[in-house]
CSV table of C-alpha atoms and ligand atoms in Angstrom, one decimal:
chain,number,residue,atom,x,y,z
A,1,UNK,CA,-71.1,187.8,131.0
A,2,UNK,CA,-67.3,187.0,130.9
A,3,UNK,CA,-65.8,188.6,134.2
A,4,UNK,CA,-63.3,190.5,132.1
A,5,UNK,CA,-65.5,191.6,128.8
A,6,UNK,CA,-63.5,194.6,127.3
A,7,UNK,CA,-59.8,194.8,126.1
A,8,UNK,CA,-59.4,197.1,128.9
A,9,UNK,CA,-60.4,195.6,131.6
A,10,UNK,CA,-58.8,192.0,130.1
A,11,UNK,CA,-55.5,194.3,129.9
A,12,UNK,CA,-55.7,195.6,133.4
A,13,UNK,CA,-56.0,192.2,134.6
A,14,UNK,CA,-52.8,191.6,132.5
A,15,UNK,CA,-51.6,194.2,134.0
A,16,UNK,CA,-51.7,193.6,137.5
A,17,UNK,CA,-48.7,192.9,138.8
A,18,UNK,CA,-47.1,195.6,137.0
A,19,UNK,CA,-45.7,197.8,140.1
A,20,UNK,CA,-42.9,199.7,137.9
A,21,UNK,CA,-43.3,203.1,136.2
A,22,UNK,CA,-41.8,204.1,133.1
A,23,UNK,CA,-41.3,202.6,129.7
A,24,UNK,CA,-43.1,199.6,128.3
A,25,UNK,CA,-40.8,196.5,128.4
A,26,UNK,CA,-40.9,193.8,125.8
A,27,UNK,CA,-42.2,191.6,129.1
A,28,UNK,CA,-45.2,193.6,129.5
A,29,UNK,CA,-46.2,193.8,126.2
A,30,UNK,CA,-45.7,190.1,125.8
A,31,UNK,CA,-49.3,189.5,128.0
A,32,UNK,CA,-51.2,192.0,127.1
A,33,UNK,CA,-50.6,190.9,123.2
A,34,UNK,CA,-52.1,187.7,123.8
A,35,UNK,CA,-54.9,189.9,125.1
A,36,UNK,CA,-55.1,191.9,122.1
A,37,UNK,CA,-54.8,189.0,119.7
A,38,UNK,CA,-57.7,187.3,121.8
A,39,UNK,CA,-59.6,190.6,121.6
A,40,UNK,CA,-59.3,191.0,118.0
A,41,UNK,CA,-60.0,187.4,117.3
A,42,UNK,CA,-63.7,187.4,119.2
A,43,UNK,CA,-64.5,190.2,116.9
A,44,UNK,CA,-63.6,188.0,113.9
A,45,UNK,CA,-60.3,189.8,112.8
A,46,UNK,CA,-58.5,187.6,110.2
A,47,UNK,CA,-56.0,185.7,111.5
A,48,UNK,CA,-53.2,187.3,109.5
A,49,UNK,CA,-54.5,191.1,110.3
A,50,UNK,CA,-54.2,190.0,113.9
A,51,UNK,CA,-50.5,189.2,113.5
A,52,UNK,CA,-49.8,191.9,111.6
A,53,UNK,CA,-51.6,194.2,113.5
A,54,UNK,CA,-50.5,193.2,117.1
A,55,UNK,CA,-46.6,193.1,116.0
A,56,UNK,CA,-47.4,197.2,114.8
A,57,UNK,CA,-48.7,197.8,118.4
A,58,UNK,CA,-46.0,196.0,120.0
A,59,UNK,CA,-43.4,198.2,118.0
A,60,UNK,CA,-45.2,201.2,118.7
A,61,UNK,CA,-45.7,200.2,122.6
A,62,UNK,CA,-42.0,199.4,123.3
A,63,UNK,CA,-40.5,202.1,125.3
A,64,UNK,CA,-43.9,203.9,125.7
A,65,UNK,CA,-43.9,206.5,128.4
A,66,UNK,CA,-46.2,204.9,131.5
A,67,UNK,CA,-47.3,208.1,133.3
A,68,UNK,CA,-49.5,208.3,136.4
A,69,UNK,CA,-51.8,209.8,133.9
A,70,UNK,CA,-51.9,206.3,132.1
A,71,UNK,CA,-51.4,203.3,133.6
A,72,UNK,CA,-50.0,201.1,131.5
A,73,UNK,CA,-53.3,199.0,130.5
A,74,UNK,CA,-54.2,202.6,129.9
A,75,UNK,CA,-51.5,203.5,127.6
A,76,UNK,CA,-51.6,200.6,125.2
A,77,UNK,CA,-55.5,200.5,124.7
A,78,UNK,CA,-54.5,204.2,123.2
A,79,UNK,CA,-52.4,202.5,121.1
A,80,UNK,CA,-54.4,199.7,119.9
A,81,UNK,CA,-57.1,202.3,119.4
A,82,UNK,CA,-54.9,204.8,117.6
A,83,UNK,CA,-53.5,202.2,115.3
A,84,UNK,CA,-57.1,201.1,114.7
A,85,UNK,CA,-58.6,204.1,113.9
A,86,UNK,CA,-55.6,205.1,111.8
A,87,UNK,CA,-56.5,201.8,109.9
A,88,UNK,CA,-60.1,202.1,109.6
A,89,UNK,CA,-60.3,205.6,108.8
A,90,UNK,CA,-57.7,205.7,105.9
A,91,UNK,CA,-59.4,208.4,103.5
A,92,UNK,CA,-62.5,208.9,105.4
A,93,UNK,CA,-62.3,212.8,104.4
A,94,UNK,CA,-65.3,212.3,101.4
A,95,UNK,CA,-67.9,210.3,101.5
A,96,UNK,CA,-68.2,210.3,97.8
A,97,UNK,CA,-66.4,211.0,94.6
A,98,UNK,CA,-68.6,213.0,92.4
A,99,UNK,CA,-68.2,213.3,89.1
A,100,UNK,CA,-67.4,217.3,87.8
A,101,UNK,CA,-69.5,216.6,84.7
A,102,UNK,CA,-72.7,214.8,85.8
A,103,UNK,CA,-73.9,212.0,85.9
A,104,UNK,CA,-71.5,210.9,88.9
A,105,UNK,CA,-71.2,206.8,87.6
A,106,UNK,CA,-71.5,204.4,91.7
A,107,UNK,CA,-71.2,200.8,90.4
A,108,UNK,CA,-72.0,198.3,93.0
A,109,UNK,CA,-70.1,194.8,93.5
A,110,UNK,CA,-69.9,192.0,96.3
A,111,UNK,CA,-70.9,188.6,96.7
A,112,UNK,CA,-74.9,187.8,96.5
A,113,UNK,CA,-76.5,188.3,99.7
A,114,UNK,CA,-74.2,190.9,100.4
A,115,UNK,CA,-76.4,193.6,100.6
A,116,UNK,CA,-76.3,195.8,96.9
A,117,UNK,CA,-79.6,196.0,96.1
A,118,UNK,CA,-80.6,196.9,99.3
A,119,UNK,CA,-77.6,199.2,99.4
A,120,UNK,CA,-78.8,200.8,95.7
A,121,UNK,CA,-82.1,201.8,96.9
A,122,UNK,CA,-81.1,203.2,100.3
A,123,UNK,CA,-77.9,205.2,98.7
A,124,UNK,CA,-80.5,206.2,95.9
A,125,UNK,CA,-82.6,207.6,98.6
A,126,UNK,CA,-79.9,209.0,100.7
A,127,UNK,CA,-78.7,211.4,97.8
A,128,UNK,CA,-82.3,212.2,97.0
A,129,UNK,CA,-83.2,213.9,100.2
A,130,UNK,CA,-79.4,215.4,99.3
A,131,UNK,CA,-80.9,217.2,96.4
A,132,UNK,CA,-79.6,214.4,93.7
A,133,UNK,CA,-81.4,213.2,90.8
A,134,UNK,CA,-80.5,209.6,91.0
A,135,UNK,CA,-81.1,206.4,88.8
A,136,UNK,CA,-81.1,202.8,89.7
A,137,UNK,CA,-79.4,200.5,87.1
A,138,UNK,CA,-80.6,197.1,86.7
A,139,UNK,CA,-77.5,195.4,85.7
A,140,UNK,CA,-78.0,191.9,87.1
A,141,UNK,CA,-79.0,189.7,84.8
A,142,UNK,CA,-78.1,186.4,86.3
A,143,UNK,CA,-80.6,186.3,89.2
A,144,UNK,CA,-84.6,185.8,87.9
A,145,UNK,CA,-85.5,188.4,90.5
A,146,UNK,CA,-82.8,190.7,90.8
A,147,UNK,CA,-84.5,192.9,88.6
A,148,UNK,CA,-87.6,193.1,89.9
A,149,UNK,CA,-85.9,193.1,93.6
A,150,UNK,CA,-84.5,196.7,92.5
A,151,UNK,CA,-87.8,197.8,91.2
A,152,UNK,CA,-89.3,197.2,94.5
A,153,UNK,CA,-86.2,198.6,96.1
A,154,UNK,CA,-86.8,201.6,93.7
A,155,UNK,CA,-90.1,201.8,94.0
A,156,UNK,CA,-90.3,202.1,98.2
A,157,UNK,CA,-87.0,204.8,97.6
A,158,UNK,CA,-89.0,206.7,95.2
A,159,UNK,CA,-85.9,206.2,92.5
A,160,UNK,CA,-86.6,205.4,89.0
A,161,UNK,CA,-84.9,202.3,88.1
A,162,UNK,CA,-83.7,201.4,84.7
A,163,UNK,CA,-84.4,197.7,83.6
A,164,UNK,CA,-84.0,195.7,80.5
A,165,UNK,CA,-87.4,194.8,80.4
A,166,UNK,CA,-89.8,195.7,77.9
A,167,UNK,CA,-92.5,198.4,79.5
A,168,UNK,CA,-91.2,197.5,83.0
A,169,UNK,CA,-92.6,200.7,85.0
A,170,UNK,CA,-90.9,201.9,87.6
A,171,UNK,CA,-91.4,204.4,90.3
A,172,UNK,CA,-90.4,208.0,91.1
A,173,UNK,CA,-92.1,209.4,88.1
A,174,UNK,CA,-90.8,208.2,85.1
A,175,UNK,CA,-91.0,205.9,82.8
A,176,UNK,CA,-86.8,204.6,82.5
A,177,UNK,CA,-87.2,200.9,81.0
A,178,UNK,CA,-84.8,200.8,78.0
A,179,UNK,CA,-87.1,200.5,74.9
A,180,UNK,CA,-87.7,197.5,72.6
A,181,UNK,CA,-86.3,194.3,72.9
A,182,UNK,CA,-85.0,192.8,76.3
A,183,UNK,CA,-81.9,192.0,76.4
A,184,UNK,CA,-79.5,190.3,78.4
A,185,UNK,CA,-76.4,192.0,78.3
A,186,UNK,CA,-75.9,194.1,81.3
A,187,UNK,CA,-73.2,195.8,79.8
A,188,UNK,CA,-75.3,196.9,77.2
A,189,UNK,CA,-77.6,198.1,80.0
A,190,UNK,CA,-75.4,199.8,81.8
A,191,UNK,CA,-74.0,201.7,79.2
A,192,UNK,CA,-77.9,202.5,77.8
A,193,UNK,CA,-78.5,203.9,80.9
A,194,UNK,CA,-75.9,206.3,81.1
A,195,UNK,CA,-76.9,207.6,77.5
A,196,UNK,CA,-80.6,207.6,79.5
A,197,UNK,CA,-79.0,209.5,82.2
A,198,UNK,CA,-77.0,212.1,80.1
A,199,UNK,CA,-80.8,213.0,78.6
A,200,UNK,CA,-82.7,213.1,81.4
A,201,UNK,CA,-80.7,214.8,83.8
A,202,UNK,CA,-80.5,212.1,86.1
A,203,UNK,CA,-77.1,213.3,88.0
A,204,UNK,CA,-76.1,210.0,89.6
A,205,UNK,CA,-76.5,206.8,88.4
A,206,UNK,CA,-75.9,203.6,90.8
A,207,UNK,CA,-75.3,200.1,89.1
A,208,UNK,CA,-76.5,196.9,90.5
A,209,UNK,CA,-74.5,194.4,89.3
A,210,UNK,CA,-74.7,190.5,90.1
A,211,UNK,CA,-73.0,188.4,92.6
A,212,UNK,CA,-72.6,184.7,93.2
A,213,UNK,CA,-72.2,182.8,96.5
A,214,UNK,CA,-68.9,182.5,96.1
A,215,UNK,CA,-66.0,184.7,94.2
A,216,UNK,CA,-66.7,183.7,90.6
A,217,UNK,CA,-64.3,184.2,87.6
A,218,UNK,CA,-67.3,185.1,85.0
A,219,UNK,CA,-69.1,187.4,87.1
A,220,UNK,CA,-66.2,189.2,88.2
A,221,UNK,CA,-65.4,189.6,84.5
A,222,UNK,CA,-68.2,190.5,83.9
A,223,UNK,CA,-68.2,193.7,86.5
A,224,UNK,CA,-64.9,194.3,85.1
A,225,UNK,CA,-66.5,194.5,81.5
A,226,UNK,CA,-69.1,196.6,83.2
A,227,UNK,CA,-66.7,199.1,85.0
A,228,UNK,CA,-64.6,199.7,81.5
A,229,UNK,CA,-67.8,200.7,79.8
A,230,UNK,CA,-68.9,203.4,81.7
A,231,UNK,CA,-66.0,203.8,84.4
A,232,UNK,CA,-67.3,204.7,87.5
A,233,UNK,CA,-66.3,207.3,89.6
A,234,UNK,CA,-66.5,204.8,92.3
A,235,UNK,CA,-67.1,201.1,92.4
A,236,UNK,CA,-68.1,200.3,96.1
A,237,UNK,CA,-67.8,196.5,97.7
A,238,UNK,CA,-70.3,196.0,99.4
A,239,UNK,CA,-68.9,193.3,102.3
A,240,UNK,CA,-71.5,191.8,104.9
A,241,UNK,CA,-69.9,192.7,108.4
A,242,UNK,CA,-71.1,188.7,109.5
A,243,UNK,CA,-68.5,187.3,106.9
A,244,UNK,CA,-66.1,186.9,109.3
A,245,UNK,CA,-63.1,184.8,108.7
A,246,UNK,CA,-63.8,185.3,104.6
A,247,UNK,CA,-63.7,188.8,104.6
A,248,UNK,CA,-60.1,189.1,103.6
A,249,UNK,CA,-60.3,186.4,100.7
A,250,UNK,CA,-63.3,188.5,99.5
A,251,UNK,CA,-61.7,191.2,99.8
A,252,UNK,CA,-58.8,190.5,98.1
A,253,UNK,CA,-60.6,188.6,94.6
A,254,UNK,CA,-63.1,191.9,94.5
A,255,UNK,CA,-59.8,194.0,95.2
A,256,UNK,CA,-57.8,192.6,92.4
A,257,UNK,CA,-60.7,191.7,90.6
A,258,UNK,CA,-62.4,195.1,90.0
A,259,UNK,CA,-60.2,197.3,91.8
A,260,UNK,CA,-62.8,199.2,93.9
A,261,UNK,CA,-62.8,202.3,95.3
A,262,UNK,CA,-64.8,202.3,98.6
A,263,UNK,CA,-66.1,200.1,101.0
A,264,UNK,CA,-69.9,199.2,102.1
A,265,UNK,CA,-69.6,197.2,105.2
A,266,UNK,CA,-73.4,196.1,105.3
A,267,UNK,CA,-75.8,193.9,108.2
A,268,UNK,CA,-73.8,195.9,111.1
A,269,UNK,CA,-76.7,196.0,112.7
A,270,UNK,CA,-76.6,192.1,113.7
A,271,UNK,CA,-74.2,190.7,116.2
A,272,UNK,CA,-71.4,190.9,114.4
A,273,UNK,CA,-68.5,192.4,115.9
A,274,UNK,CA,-67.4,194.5,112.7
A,275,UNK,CA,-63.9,192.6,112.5
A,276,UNK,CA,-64.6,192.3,108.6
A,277,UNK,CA,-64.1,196.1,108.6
A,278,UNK,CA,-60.4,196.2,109.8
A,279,UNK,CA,-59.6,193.3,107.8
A,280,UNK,CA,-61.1,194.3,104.5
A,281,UNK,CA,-59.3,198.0,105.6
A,282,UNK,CA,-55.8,196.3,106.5
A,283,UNK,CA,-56.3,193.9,103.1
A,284,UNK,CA,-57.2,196.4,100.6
A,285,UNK,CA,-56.2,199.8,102.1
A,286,UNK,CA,-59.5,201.0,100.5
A,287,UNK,CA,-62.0,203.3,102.5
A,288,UNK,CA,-64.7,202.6,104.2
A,289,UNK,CA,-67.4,205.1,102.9
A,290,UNK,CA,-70.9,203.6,104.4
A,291,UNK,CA,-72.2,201.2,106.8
A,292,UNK,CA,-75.6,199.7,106.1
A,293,UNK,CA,-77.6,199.0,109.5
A,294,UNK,CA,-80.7,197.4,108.7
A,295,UNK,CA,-83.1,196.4,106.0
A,296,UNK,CA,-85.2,199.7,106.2
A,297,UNK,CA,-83.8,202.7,103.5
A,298,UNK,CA,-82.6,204.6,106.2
A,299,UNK,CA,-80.5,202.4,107.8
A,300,UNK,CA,-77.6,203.8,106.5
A,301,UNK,CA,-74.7,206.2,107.8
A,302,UNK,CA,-71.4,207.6,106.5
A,303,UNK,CA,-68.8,205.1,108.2
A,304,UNK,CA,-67.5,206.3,111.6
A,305,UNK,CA,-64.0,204.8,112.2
A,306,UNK,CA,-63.9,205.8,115.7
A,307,UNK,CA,-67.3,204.4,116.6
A,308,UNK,CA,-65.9,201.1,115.0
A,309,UNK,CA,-62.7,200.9,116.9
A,310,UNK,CA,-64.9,200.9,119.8
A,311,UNK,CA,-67.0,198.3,118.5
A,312,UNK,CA,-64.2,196.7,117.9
A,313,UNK,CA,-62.8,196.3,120.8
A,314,UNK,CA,-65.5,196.9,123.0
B,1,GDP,P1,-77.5,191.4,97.1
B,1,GDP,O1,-77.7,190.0,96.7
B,1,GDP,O2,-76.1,191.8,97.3
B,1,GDP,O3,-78.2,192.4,96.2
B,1,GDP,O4,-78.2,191.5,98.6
B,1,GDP,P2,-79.6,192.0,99.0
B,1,GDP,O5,-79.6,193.5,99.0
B,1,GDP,O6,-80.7,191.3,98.3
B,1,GDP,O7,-79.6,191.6,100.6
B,1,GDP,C1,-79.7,190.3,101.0
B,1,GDP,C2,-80.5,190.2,102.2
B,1,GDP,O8,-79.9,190.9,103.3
B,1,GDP,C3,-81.9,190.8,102.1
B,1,GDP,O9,-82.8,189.9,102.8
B,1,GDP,C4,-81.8,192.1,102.7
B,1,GDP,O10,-83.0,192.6,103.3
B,1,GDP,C5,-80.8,191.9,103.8
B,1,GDP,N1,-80.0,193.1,104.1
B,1,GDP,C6,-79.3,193.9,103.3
B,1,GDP,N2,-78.7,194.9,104.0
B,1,GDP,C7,-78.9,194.7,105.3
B,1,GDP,C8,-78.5,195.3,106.5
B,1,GDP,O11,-77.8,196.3,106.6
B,1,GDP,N3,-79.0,194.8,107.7
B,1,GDP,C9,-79.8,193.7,107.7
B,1,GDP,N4,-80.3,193.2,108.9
B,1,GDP,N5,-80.2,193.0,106.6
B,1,GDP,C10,-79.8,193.5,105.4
């Protein structure tokens, strides 16, 4: 244990030879950024959202009243807090576009590893005890197991799956595998299993689709090909909060790449410090809908901004 562990008490400690009251000076504010920057950069904040978050919170601390009710380490943890939560929870007021005219399309994208199918089958589950009539979509192709993956994922959630396979059986009552040949276009798929939806009544449909280790121009293609077949009513990145110093250049490619909707910060239940959620937030200006907190299907929560700002800076 560091002797000063939180921003606070790091910002007191700045603080302490502050005797004046009053407004924030530009010489006060000079050591507690360091501080901040410091802060933000132990809880792996990209280098560039540091800067341009600490110059925001040196603008808004200059000339900030210092009242006995706030000291001054105080007052600009408010701020860094405000300004973070103000980041994080940009559009946090739904935590998910449905569709007027079922089924609601949720296609799934992010690097492999990153957490989708584990994300498919724990959403699938989530809007199940909601009352939902979900399907899970197969539509990655490029991993030998992927498909199976999500039919175990399906199976333990109790969510049919749809799969390319021949006779692949699935869970949660119903026979879903597309009939007659396999086939290894997962656009194909996915637009079969929205036709397979539309029939059956299944009201949501979430799309697995593949991800490489690294951004990749064929795969993103080919979720782009994927999204303008059956256009989602949200495409969610799913971003593993232990990416760290990546996060923003992942971002970014699945950003421009797909241009999603929402964000799935997954793994925030290891030791990460969740600085990949402000910098995927600051980057794309996207939501953060969901965090995923474990491998179990109901380690999953609608994203608190607050409780990350916290984290954050905790
Ligand atoms: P995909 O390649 O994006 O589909 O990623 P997977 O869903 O296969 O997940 C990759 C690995 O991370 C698997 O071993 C999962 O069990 C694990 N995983 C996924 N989400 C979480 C999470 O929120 N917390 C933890 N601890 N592990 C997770």
């Amino acid at each position: 244990m560091m002797a000063f562990n939180s921003l606070t008490d790091r910002l007191s400690n700045a603080f302490k030879n502050l005797r004046s009251k009053g407004k924030l000076t530009d010489a006060d504010i000079d050591g507690t950024i360091r501080e901040i920057r410091r802060a933000l950069l132990d809880a792996d904040v990209a280098l560039d959202v540091v800067r341009s978050f600490t110059s925001r919170v040196r603008e808004r601390a200059l000339g900030a009243e210092v009242s006995d009710a706030l000291n001054p380490a105080q007052q600009v943890v408010k701020i860094v807090n405000d300004e973070l939560t103000e980041i994080l929870g940009a559009g946090v007021d739904r935590p998910l576009n449905f569709a007027k005219n079922p089924p609601t399309i949720i296609m799934l994208a992010g690097l492999q590893g990153a957490g989708k199918t584990t994300l498919a089958g724990k959403l699938g589950y989530w809007l199940k005890d909601a009352g939902h009539t979900p399907l899970l979509v197969a539509a990655d192709l490029q991993r030998p197991n992927a498909v199976t993956q999500l039919q175990v994922v399906g199976e333990r959630a109790g969510v049919p799956v749809y799969a390319p396979e021949k006779g692949v059986q699935s869970d949660g009552g119903d026979e879903v595998s597309a009939p007659g040949e396999t086939t290894g276009d997962p656009v194909k798929v996915a637009r079969d299993s929205i036709k397979l939806a539309k029939d059956k009544l299944y009201d949501t449909v979430i799309i697995d689709t593949a991800g490489r280790l690294g951004v990749d121009d064929v795969l993103m293609k080919q979720a782009r090909d994927i999204r303008d077949a059956v256009q989602p009513n949200e495409i969610l990145f799913v971003i593993d909060a232990m990416i760290g110093q990546d996060a923003v250049k992942t971002a970014k490619a699945f950003d421009e790449g797909v241009d999603f909707t929402g964000v799935v910060l997954s793994k925030l239940d290891g030791d990460a410090r969740g600085g990949a959620a402000l910098s995927v937030a600051s980057v794309t200006g996207k939501p953060i809908l969901f965090a995923s907190t474990g491998e179990g299907l109901k380690d999953f929560e609608v994203f608190h901004p607050d409780r990350m700002a916290s984290r954050i800076l905790d």
